[in-house]
Amino acid sequence: RALDLHHLRTSRAMPTMSRLAMTLFLLFIVQSHIVIGMKYMQLGSSDLKVSIACLGTMTWGVQNNESEAFEQLDYAVKQGGINFIDTAELYPVPSTAETMGRTEEYIGRWLAREGPEMRKKIVLTSKVSGYSTMRKYLVANRKVPKQAEATP
């Protein structure tokens, strides 16, 4: 089972962790894999190989800004060997109509900056939400934000 770094930060086992503590934890995980080498595993019956550490992104856009997201991506991917990134259409959390999809936009801009060769290396996973009476803005036919349409 892959290690989801963000899940560890938000799980009940680690209910509160400061940004500094999370950064130090990410540094520890990445440094450990630099020393011993990142391990990869086959994803199901596909031909995809994913790093055993998965970079979670649910705070990017509320708790972390775009610059911090880019720093985390640069470090985890380029130095740590992480190729497995998790996101969701409703990220960042807490989700609002104004912020929904911001995390995906950050990842898209980072991938555009890095170029097509980087995109080929990344396994990007996402989740979609079903109908919700509490979050009426989560509709299956929502429109793509104009800034995302302009991104190559």
mmCIF file of C-alpha atoms in Angstrom:
data_model
loop_
_atom_site.group_PDB
_atom_site.id
_atom_site.type_symbol
_atom_site.label_atom_id
_atom_site.label_comp_id
_atom_site.label_asym_id
_atom_site.label_seq_id
_atom_site.Cartn_x
_atom_site.Cartn_y
_atom_site.Cartn_z
ATOM 1 C CA ARG A 1 0.000 0.000 0.000
ATOM 2 C CA ALA A 2 1.377 3.404 -0.954
ATOM 3 C CA LEU A 3 2.113 5.910 1.790
ATOM 4 C CA ASP A 4 -0.076 9.018 1.409
ATOM 5 C CA LEU A 5 1.853 11.806 3.131
ATOM 6 C CA HIS A 6 -1.118 14.113 3.357
ATOM 7 C CA HIS A 7 -3.358 11.399 4.805
ATOM 8 C CA LEU A 8 -0.886 10.979 7.651
ATOM 9 C CA ARG A 9 -1.170 14.678 8.401
ATOM 10 C CA THR A 10 -4.964 14.589 8.550
ATOM 11 C CA SER A 11 -5.625 11.157 10.046
ATOM 12 C CA ARG A 12 -7.016 10.678 13.533
ATOM 13 C CA ALA A 13 -3.659 9.202 14.541
ATOM 14 C CA MET A 14 -2.081 12.600 13.907
ATOM 15 C CA PRO A 15 -4.986 15.009 14.485
ATOM 16 C CA THR A 16 -3.009 18.242 14.465
ATOM 17 C CA MET A 17 0.314 18.891 12.904
ATOM 18 C CA SER A 18 1.749 22.300 12.209
ATOM 19 C CA ARG A 19 2.928 23.304 8.756
ATOM 20 C CA LEU A 20 6.504 23.184 10.073
ATOM 21 C CA ALA A 21 6.032 19.693 11.471
ATOM 22 C CA MET A 22 4.504 18.500 8.190
ATOM 23 C CA THR A 23 7.370 20.043 6.233
ATOM 24 C CA LEU A 24 9.879 18.311 8.520
ATOM 25 C CA PHE A 25 7.997 15.028 8.131
ATOM 26 C CA LEU A 26 8.026 15.375 4.321
ATOM 27 C CA LEU A 27 11.723 16.217 4.495
ATOM 28 C CA PHE A 28 12.352 13.061 6.564
ATOM 29 C CA ILE A 29 10.396 10.835 4.161
ATOM 30 C CA VAL A 30 12.071 12.287 1.067
ATOM 31 C CA GLN A 31 15.554 12.267 2.618
ATOM 32 C CA SER A 32 15.077 8.636 3.663
ATOM 33 C CA HIS A 33 14.181 7.697 0.109
ATOM 34 C CA ILE A 34 17.091 9.692 -1.318
ATOM 35 C CA VAL A 35 19.473 7.690 0.859
ATOM 36 C CA ILE A 36 17.929 4.255 0.263
ATOM 37 C CA GLY A 37 16.257 5.010 -3.080
ATOM 38 C CA MET A 38 12.564 5.470 -3.689
ATOM 39 C CA LYS A 39 10.703 2.224 -4.035
ATOM 40 C CA TYR A 40 8.003 1.781 -6.646
ATOM 41 C CA MET A 41 5.152 -0.679 -6.959
ATOM 42 C CA GLN A 42 2.916 -1.767 -9.800
ATOM 43 C CA LEU A 43 -0.499 -0.095 -9.730
ATOM 44 C CA GLY A 44 -3.030 -2.909 -9.890
ATOM 45 C CA SER A 45 -2.902 -4.814 -13.148
ATOM 46 C CA SER A 46 -1.738 -1.765 -15.109
ATOM 47 C CA ASP A 47 1.774 -1.196 -16.393
ATOM 48 C CA LEU A 48 2.108 1.906 -14.172
ATOM 49 C CA LYS A 49 4.745 1.999 -11.439
ATOM 50 C CA VAL A 50 4.006 4.380 -8.558
ATOM 51 C CA SER A 51 6.219 5.543 -5.728
ATOM 52 C CA ILE A 52 5.356 4.046 -2.346
ATOM 53 C CA ALA A 53 4.932 7.613 -1.075
ATOM 54 C CA CYS A 54 1.987 9.521 -2.540
ATOM 55 C CA LEU A 55 1.958 13.306 -2.316
ATOM 56 C CA GLY A 56 -1.442 14.503 -1.070
ATOM 57 C CA THR A 57 -2.556 17.978 -2.075
ATOM 58 C CA MET A 58 -5.757 18.785 -0.207
ATOM 59 C CA THR A 59 -4.388 21.882 1.542
ATOM 60 C CA TRP A 60 -3.091 23.631 -1.577
ATOM 61 C CA GLY A 61 -5.231 26.677 -2.154
ATOM 62 C CA VAL A 62 -6.361 27.397 1.414
ATOM 63 C CA GLN A 63 -3.641 26.435 3.902
ATOM 64 C CA ASN A 64 -0.829 26.510 1.321
ATOM 65 C CA ASN A 65 -0.497 28.978 -1.540
ATOM 66 C CA GLU A 66 0.604 28.204 -5.107
ATOM 67 C CA SER A 67 4.256 29.024 -4.426
ATOM 68 C CA GLU A 68 4.335 26.600 -1.498
ATOM 69 C CA ALA A 69 2.605 23.942 -3.603
ATOM 70 C CA PHE A 70 5.273 24.364 -6.310
ATOM 71 C CA GLU A 71 8.036 24.078 -3.678
ATOM 72 C CA GLN A 72 6.517 20.868 -2.302
ATOM 73 C CA LEU A 73 6.109 19.418 -5.809
ATOM 74 C CA ASP A 74 9.665 20.356 -6.796
ATOM 75 C CA TYR A 75 11.119 18.774 -3.680
ATOM 76 C CA ALA A 76 8.989 15.631 -3.569
ATOM 77 C CA VAL A 77 9.220 14.860 -7.294
ATOM 78 C CA LYS A 78 12.686 16.075 -8.263
ATOM 79 C CA GLN A 79 14.605 15.151 -5.133
ATOM 80 C CA GLY A 80 12.478 12.493 -3.486
ATOM 81 C CA GLY A 81 11.494 10.451 -6.498
ATOM 82 C CA ILE A 82 7.772 10.692 -5.793
ATOM 83 C CA ASN A 83 5.779 10.219 -8.989
ATOM 84 C CA PHE A 84 2.363 9.606 -7.397
ATOM 85 C CA ILE A 85 0.212 12.702 -6.722
ATOM 86 C CA ASP A 86 -3.312 12.643 -5.321
ATOM 87 C CA THR A 87 -5.953 15.359 -5.729
ATOM 88 C CA ALA A 88 -9.731 15.727 -5.930
ATOM 89 C CA GLU A 89 -12.195 18.000 -7.673
ATOM 90 C CA LEU A 90 -13.334 19.531 -4.393
ATOM 91 C CA TYR A 91 -9.833 20.313 -3.066
ATOM 92 C CA PRO A 92 -8.719 22.339 -1.235
ATOM 93 C CA VAL A 93 -10.502 21.616 1.993
ATOM 94 C CA PRO A 94 -12.525 23.012 3.476
ATOM 95 C CA SER A 95 -14.302 23.079 0.144
ATOM 96 C CA THR A 96 -16.206 26.128 -1.054
ATOM 97 C CA ALA A 97 -17.667 27.132 -4.391
ATOM 98 C CA GLU A 98 -14.932 29.760 -4.705
ATOM 99 C CA THR A 99 -11.973 27.463 -3.969
ATOM 100 C CA MET A 100 -13.134 24.148 -5.465
ATOM 101 C CA GLY A 101 -10.647 22.979 -8.112
ATOM 102 C CA ARG A 102 -7.864 25.344 -7.051
ATOM 103 C CA THR A 103 -5.555 22.468 -6.116
ATOM 104 C CA GLU A 104 -5.978 20.919 -9.574
ATOM 105 C CA GLU A 105 -5.226 24.319 -11.141
ATOM 106 C CA TYR A 106 -1.966 24.566 -9.146
ATOM 107 C CA ILE A 107 -0.917 21.092 -10.286
ATOM 108 C CA GLY A 108 -1.831 21.964 -13.883
ATOM 109 C CA ARG A 109 0.250 25.140 -13.826
ATOM 110 C CA TRP A 110 3.205 23.282 -12.263
ATOM 111 C CA LEU A 111 3.006 20.594 -14.950
ATOM 112 C CA ALA A 112 2.752 23.266 -17.670
ATOM 113 C CA ARG A 113 5.851 24.961 -16.239
ATOM 114 C CA GLU A 114 7.768 21.677 -16.102
ATOM 115 C CA GLY A 115 6.816 20.562 -19.605
ATOM 116 C CA PRO A 116 5.554 17.402 -21.291
ATOM 117 C CA GLU A 117 8.456 15.175 -20.208
ATOM 118 C CA MET A 118 7.576 15.746 -16.530
ATOM 119 C CA ARG A 119 3.910 15.003 -17.217
ATOM 120 C CA LYS A 120 4.909 11.621 -18.654
ATOM 121 C CA LYS A 121 6.631 10.750 -15.347
ATOM 122 C CA ILE A 122 3.725 11.663 -13.056
ATOM 123 C CA VAL A 123 0.848 9.397 -12.053
ATOM 124 C CA LEU A 124 -1.891 11.862 -11.158
ATOM 125 C CA THR A 125 -4.928 10.528 -9.355
ATOM 126 C CA SER A 126 -8.129 12.398 -8.685
ATOM 127 C CA LYS A 127 -11.460 11.772 -7.068
ATOM 128 C CA VAL A 128 -14.886 13.087 -8.017
ATOM 129 C CA SER A 129 -17.787 13.845 -5.714
ATOM 130 C CA GLY A 130 -21.312 12.621 -6.044
ATOM 131 C CA TYR A 131 -24.443 14.628 -5.492
ATOM 132 C CA SER A 132 -24.558 16.571 -2.254
ATOM 133 C CA THR A 133 -27.386 18.608 -0.819
ATOM 134 C CA MET A 134 -24.835 20.457 1.319
ATOM 135 C CA ARG A 135 -22.491 21.302 -1.555
ATOM 136 C CA LYS A 136 -24.780 22.300 -4.389
ATOM 137 C CA TYR A 137 -21.788 23.655 -6.321
ATOM 138 C CA LEU A 138 -20.527 20.094 -6.879
ATOM 139 C CA VAL A 139 -22.367 19.450 -10.123
ATOM 140 C CA ALA A 140 -21.358 16.994 -12.789
ATOM 141 C CA ASN A 141 -21.687 19.574 -15.548
ATOM 142 C CA ARG A 142 -19.815 22.469 -13.939
ATOM 143 C CA LYS A 143 -17.860 24.593 -16.367
ATOM 144 C CA VAL A 144 -14.078 24.600 -16.607
ATOM 145 C CA PRO A 145 -12.671 27.895 -15.248
ATOM 146 C CA LYS A 146 -11.560 30.272 -18.041
ATOM 147 C CA GLN A 147 -7.943 30.353 -16.804
ATOM 148 C CA ALA A 148 -7.757 26.550 -17.098
ATOM 149 C CA GLU A 149 -9.035 26.684 -20.699
ATOM 150 C CA ALA A 150 -6.089 28.900 -21.637
ATOM 151 C CA THR A 151 -3.491 26.553 -20.115
ATOM 152 C CA PRO A 152 -1.701 24.395 -22.732
#
